[in-house]
XYZ file of C-alpha atoms in Angstrom:
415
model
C 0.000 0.000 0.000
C 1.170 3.612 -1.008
C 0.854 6.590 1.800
C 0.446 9.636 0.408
C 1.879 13.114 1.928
C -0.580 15.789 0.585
C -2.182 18.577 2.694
C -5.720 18.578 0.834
C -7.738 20.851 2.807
C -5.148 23.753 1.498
C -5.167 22.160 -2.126
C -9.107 22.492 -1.775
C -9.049 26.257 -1.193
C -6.690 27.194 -3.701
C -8.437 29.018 -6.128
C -6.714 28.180 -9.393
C -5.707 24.881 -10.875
C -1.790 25.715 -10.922
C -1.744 26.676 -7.638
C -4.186 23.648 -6.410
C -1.448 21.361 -7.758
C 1.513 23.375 -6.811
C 0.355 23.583 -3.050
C 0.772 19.370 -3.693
C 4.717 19.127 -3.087
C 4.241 15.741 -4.532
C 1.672 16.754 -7.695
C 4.471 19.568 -8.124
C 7.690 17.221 -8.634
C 5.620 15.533 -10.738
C 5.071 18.078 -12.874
C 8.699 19.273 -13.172
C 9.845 15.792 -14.074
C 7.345 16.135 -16.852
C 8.276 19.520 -18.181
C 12.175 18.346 -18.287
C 11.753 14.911 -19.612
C 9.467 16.347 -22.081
C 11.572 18.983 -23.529
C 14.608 16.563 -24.500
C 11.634 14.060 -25.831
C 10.556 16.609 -28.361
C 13.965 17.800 -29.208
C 15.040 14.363 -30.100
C 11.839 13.643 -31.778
C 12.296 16.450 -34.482
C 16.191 15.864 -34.562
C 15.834 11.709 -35.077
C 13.874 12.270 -38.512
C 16.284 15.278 -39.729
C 19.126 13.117 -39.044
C 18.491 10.174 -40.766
C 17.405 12.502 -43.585
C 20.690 13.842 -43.768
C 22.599 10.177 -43.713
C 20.583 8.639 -46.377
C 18.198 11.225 -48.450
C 15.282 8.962 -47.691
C 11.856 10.282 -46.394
C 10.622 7.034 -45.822
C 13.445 5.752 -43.086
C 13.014 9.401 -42.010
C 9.499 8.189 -41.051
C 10.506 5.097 -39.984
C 12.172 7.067 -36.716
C 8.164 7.466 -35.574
C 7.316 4.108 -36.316
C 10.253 3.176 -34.009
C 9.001 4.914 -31.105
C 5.338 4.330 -31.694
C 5.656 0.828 -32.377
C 5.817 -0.521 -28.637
C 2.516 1.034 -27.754
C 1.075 -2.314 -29.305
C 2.692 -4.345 -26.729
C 1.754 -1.775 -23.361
C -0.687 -4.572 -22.046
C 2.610 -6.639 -21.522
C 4.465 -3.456 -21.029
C 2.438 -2.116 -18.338
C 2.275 -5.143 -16.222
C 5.715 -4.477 -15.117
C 4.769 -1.684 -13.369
C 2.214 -4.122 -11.462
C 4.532 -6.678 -10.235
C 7.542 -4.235 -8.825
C 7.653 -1.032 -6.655
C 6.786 1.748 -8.990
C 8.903 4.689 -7.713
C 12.133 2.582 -8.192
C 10.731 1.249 -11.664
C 9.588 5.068 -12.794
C 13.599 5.879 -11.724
C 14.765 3.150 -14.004
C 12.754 4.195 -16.767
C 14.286 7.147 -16.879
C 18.215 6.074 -16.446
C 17.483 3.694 -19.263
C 17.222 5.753 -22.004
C 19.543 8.528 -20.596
C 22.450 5.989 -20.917
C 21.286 4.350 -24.884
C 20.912 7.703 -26.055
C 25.028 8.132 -25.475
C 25.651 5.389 -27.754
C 24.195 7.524 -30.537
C 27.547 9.457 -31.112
C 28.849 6.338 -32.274
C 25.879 7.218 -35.442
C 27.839 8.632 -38.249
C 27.239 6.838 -41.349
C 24.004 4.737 -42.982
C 25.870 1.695 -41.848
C 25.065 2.751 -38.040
C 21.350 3.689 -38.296
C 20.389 0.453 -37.002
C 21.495 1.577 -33.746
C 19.965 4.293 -33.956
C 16.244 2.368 -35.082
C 16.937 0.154 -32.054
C 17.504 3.159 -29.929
C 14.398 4.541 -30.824
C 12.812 1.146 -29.728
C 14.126 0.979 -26.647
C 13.252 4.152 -26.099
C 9.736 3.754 -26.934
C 9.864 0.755 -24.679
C 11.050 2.664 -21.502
C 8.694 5.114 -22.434
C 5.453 2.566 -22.400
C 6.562 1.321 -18.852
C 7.599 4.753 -17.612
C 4.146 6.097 -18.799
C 2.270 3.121 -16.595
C 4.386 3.181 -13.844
C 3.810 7.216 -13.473
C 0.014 6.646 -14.059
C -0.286 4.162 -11.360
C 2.126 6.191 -8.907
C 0.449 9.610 -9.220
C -2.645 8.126 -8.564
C -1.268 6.775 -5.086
C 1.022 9.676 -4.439
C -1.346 12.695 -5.412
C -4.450 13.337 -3.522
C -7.314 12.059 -5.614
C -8.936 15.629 -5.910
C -6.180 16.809 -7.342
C -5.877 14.261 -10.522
C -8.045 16.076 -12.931
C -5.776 19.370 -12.321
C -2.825 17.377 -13.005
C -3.704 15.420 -15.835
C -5.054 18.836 -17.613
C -1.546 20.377 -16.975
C 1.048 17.355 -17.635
C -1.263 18.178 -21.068
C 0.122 21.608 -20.988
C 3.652 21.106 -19.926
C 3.591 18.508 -22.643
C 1.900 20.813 -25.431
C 3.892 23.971 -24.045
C 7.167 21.531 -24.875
C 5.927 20.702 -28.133
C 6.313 24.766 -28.966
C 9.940 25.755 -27.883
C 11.797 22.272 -27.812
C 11.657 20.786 -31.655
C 13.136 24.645 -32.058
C 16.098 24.449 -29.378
C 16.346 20.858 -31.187
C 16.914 22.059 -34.588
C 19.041 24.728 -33.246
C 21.120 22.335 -31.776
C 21.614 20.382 -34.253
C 22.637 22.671 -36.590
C 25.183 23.394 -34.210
C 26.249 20.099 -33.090
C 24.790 17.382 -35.151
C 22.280 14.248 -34.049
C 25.112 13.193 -31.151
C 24.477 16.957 -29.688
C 20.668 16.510 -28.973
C 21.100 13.129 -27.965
C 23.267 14.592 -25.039
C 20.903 17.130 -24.192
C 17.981 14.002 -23.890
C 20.121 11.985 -21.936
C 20.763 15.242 -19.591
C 17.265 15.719 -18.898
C 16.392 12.313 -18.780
C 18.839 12.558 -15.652
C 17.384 15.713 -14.003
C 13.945 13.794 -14.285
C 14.899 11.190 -12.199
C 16.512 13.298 -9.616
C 13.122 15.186 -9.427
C 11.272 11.778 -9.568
C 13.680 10.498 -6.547
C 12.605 13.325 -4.173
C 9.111 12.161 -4.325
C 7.624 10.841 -1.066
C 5.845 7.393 -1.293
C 6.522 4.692 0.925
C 5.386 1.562 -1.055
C 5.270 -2.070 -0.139
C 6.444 -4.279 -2.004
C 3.722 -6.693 -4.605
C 2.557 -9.558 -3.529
C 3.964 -12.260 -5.566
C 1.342 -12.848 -8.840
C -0.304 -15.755 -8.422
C -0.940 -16.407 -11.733
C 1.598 -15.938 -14.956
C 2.649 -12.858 -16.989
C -0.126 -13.526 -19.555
C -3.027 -14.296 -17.072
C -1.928 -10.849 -15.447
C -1.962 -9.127 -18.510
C -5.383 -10.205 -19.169
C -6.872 -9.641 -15.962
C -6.000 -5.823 -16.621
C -8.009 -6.070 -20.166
C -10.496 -7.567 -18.225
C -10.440 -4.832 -15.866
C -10.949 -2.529 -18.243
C -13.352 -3.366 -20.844
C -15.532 -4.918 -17.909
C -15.753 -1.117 -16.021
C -19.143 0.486 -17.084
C -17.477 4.040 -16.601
C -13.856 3.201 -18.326
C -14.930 1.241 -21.295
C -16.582 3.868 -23.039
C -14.445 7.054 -22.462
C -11.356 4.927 -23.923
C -13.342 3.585 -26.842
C -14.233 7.455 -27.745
C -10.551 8.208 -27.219
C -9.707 5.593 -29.450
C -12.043 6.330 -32.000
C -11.085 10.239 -31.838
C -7.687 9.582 -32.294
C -8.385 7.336 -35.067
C -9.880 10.594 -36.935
C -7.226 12.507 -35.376
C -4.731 10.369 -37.401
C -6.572 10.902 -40.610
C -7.422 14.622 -40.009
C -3.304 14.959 -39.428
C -2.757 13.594 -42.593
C -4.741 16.150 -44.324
C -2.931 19.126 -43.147
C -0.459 20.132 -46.095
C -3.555 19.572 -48.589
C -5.403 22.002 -46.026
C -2.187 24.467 -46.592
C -2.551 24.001 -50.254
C -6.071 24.647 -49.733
C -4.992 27.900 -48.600
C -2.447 28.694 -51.786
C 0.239 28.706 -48.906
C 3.696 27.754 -48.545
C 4.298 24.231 -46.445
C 5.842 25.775 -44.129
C 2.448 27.417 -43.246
C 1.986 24.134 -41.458
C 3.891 25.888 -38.760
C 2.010 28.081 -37.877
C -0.983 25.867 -37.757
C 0.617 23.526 -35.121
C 1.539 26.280 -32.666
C -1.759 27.959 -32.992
C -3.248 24.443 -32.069
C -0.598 23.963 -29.624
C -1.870 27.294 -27.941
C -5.069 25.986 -27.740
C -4.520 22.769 -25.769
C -2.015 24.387 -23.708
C -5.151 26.501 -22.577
C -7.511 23.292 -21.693
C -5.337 21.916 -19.859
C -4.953 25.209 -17.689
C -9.162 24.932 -17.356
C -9.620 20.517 -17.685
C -9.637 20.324 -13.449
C -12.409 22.551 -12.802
C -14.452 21.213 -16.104
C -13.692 17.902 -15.026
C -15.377 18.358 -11.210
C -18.393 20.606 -12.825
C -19.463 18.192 -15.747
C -17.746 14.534 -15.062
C -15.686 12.823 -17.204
C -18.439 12.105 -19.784
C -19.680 15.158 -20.551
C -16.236 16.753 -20.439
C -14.995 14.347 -23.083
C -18.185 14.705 -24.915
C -17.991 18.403 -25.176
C -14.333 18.382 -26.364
C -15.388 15.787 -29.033
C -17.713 17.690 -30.141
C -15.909 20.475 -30.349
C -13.036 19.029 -32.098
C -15.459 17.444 -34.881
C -16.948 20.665 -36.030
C -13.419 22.178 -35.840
C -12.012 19.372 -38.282
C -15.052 19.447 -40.268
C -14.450 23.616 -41.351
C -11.109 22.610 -41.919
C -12.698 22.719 -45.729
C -13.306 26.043 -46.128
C -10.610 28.098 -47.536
C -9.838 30.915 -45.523
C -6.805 31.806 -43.201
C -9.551 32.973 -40.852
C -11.439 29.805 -40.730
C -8.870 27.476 -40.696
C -6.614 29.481 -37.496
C -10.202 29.462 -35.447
C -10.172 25.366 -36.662
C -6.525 24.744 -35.050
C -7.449 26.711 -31.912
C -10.771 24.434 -32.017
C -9.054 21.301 -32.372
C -6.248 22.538 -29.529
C -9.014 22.919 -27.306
C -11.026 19.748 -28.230
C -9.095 16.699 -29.170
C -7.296 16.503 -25.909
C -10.508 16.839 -23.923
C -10.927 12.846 -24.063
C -7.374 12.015 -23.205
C -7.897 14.512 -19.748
C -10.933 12.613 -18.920
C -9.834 8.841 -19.973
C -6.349 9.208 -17.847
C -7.896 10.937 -15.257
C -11.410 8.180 -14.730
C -8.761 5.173 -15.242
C -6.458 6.694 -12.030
C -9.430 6.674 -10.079
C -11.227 4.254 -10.535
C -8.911 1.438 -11.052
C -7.669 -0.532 -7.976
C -4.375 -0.118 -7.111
C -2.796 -3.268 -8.120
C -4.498 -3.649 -11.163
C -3.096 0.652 -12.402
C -0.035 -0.102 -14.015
C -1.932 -2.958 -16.410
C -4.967 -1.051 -17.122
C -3.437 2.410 -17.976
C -1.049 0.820 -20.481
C -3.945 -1.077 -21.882
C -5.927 2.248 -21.807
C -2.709 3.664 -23.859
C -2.400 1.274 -26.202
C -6.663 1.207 -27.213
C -6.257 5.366 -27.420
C -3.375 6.035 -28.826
C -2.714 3.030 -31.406
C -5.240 4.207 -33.453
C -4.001 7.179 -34.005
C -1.066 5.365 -36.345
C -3.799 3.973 -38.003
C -5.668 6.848 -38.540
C -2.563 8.350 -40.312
C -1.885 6.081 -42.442
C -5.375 5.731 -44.191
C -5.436 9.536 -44.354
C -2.384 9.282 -46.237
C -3.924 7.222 -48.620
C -7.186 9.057 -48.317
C -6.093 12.665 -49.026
C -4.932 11.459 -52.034
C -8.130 9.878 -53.612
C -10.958 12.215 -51.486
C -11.487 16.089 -51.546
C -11.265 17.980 -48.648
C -14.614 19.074 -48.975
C -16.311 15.027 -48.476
C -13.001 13.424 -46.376
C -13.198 15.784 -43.075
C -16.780 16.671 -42.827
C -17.164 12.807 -43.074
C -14.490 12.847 -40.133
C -16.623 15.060 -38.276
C -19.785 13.231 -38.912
C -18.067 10.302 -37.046
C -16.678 12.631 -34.287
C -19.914 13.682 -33.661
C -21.502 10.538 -33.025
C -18.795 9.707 -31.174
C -19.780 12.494 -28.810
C -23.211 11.972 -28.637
C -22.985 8.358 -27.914
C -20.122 8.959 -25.097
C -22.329 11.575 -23.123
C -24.306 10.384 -20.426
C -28.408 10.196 -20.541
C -28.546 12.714 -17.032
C -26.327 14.412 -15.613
C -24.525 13.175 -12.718
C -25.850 13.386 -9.449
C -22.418 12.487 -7.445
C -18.971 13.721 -8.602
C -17.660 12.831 -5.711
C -13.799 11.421 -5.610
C -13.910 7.963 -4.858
C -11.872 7.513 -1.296
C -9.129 5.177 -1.626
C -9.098 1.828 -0.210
């Protein structure tokens, strides 16, 4: 059992959501762990692509740098029981020191001959990050006092957006400057700081109890878990299915551009005004969240989202910039909710399997998604493919809000 050290009469009276977590000394570390592992994420994530660009020429093993570190989301059922069967502060520490140390065998990638290193890297990395992401989940949900999770959730979305803004820039800068080995130092730096932040945190944990059945039956009983919780089952289905028309609507951008007798480039500026937009949610998702319940918060942010992607169409600057702050705002409405529902209502020994299988069922999709739009921009016109995508979204919405509204948002206490 995990004790947790939070003061949550004072959280309770602060009157804004940064402050509400910030008062949480444990919520707060948490948050700074995010914001500096995040920024040497994104850096590398830009810099991996343009580097293997630069070695071979190729777009398509350029792409192949996302497929690396996507690919073991498939497997986070498997992943994520790991963080059920040890002690997840030391495993979240681990996690981090993992990847800090692989990326320094990345200045030994000079020439195509080396990139498999590099691919594997990338892997690994995406391995550590599947297990790090499951062992956090199931450790702020012990460690940070339940009324606090929504607040949290909405601004690990912001730290994590607001990252996505400066850091591919201080990436490319950097490697200009220094090459791929140069941002690989800078994520293995911050993947350091991380877990010094991560080892002040104050959980006393007991250790497992020894599984009594094998790694596959333990797997499963998470799944089961999961798809068998009346309140879980259908916010991760919507987030599945939203990133699934996220993935398409994605690929449609640089047709929207040309839609708008713009440069590429333009593409930009439409990711940081959509950036701005979800870095604002999550500033507001902890006070939605405890005024309309998961449901209806996801819901509204679906909804929102669809009509955004579904204007997309028209071509005017105008139209489109309010449609990137629209999407900003609504797409990660669903994730708040699903990550935030699955922390608290999922018993403690069961977290680390069920938010990795949560993961996996939101975010997979989203690969899909991308490649049929691929295929799709190609064949459809704007004008049918994303009002089509936000027919879908809608009915996603509708059939994700409740029938009433809820008569007891309480926070579960823990056991």
């Amino acid at each position: 059992m995990t004790t947790r050290t939070t003061d949550t009469g004072e959280a309770g009276r602060a009157p804004w959501p940064l402050a509400r977590v910030l008062r949480d000394r444990n919520a707060g570390l948490y948050l700074a762990g995010v914001v500096v592992s995040g920024f040497g994420s994104s850096a590398l994530g830009l810099a991996a692509g343009v580097w293997v660009k630069d070695l071979t020429g190729s777009d398509g093993l350029a792409a192949l740098c996302l497929l690396a570190l996507w690919a073991p989301t498939l497997a986070g059922p498997a992943l994520g029981t790991v963080a059920d069967r040890v002690r997840r502060k030391p495993l979240l520490i681990a996690a981090n020191l993992l990847p800090a140390g692989l990326l320094l065998t990345l200045f030994a990638v000079d020439s195509r001959g080396a990139l498999w290193l590099l691919f594997a890297v990338l892997f690994l990395y995406g391995v550590a990050g599947v297990v790090q992401d499951a062992a956090e989940s199931a450790l702020v949900a012990a460690a940070v006092d339940p009324g606090l999770l929504g607040d949290f959730n909405g601004l690990r979305m912001t730290a994590n957006e607001g990252m996505k803004l400066v850091a591919p820039l201080a990436g490319a800068g950097l490697y200009a400057a220094y090459g791929g080995p140069g941002v690989a130092a800078l994520d293995a730096a911050t993947f350091v700081l991380a877990t010094g932040v991560y080892a002040a945190l104050r959980v006393r944990e007991a250790p497992p109890e020894r599984p009594a059945v094998n790694w596959r039956r333990q797997t499963a009983e998470g799944a089961r878990c999961l798809w068998g919780h009346p309140g879980l089952r259908p916010l991760v289905l919507a987030g599945g299915v939203t990133m699934l028309c996220a993935g398409v609507g994605g690929a449609t951008l640089y047709a929207v551009v040309d839609n708008l007798d713009r440069s590429p480039a333009y593409a930009g500026v439409l990711y940081a005004v959509q950036g701005a937009g979800s870095v604002t949610v999550g500033l507001l998702s902890g006070p939605a969240l405890r005024r309309l319940g998961p449901r209806r918060f996801g819901a509204g942010g679906i909804a929102l989202f669809a009509v955004a992607v579904a204007v997309r169409a028209v071509p005017s600057d105008a139209v489109v910039w309010a449609s990137s702050v629209a999407v900003g705002l609504g797409l990660p409405t669903v994730l708040i909710a699903a990550s935030t529902a699955v922390q608290r209502e999922t018993p403690g020994p069961l977290l680390g399997r069920v938010s990795a299988t949560a993961s996996s069922l939101v975010f997979a999709p989203n690969v899909l998604g991308l490649a049929a739009g691929a295929a799709l921009v190609e064949t459809v016109g704007l004008w049918l493919l994303l009002p089509a995508l936000g027919t879908v979204l809608l009915a996603t919405a509708a059939a994700l809000a409740p029938a009433r509204r809820p008569t007891d948002r309480r926070t579960p206490s823990p056991a």
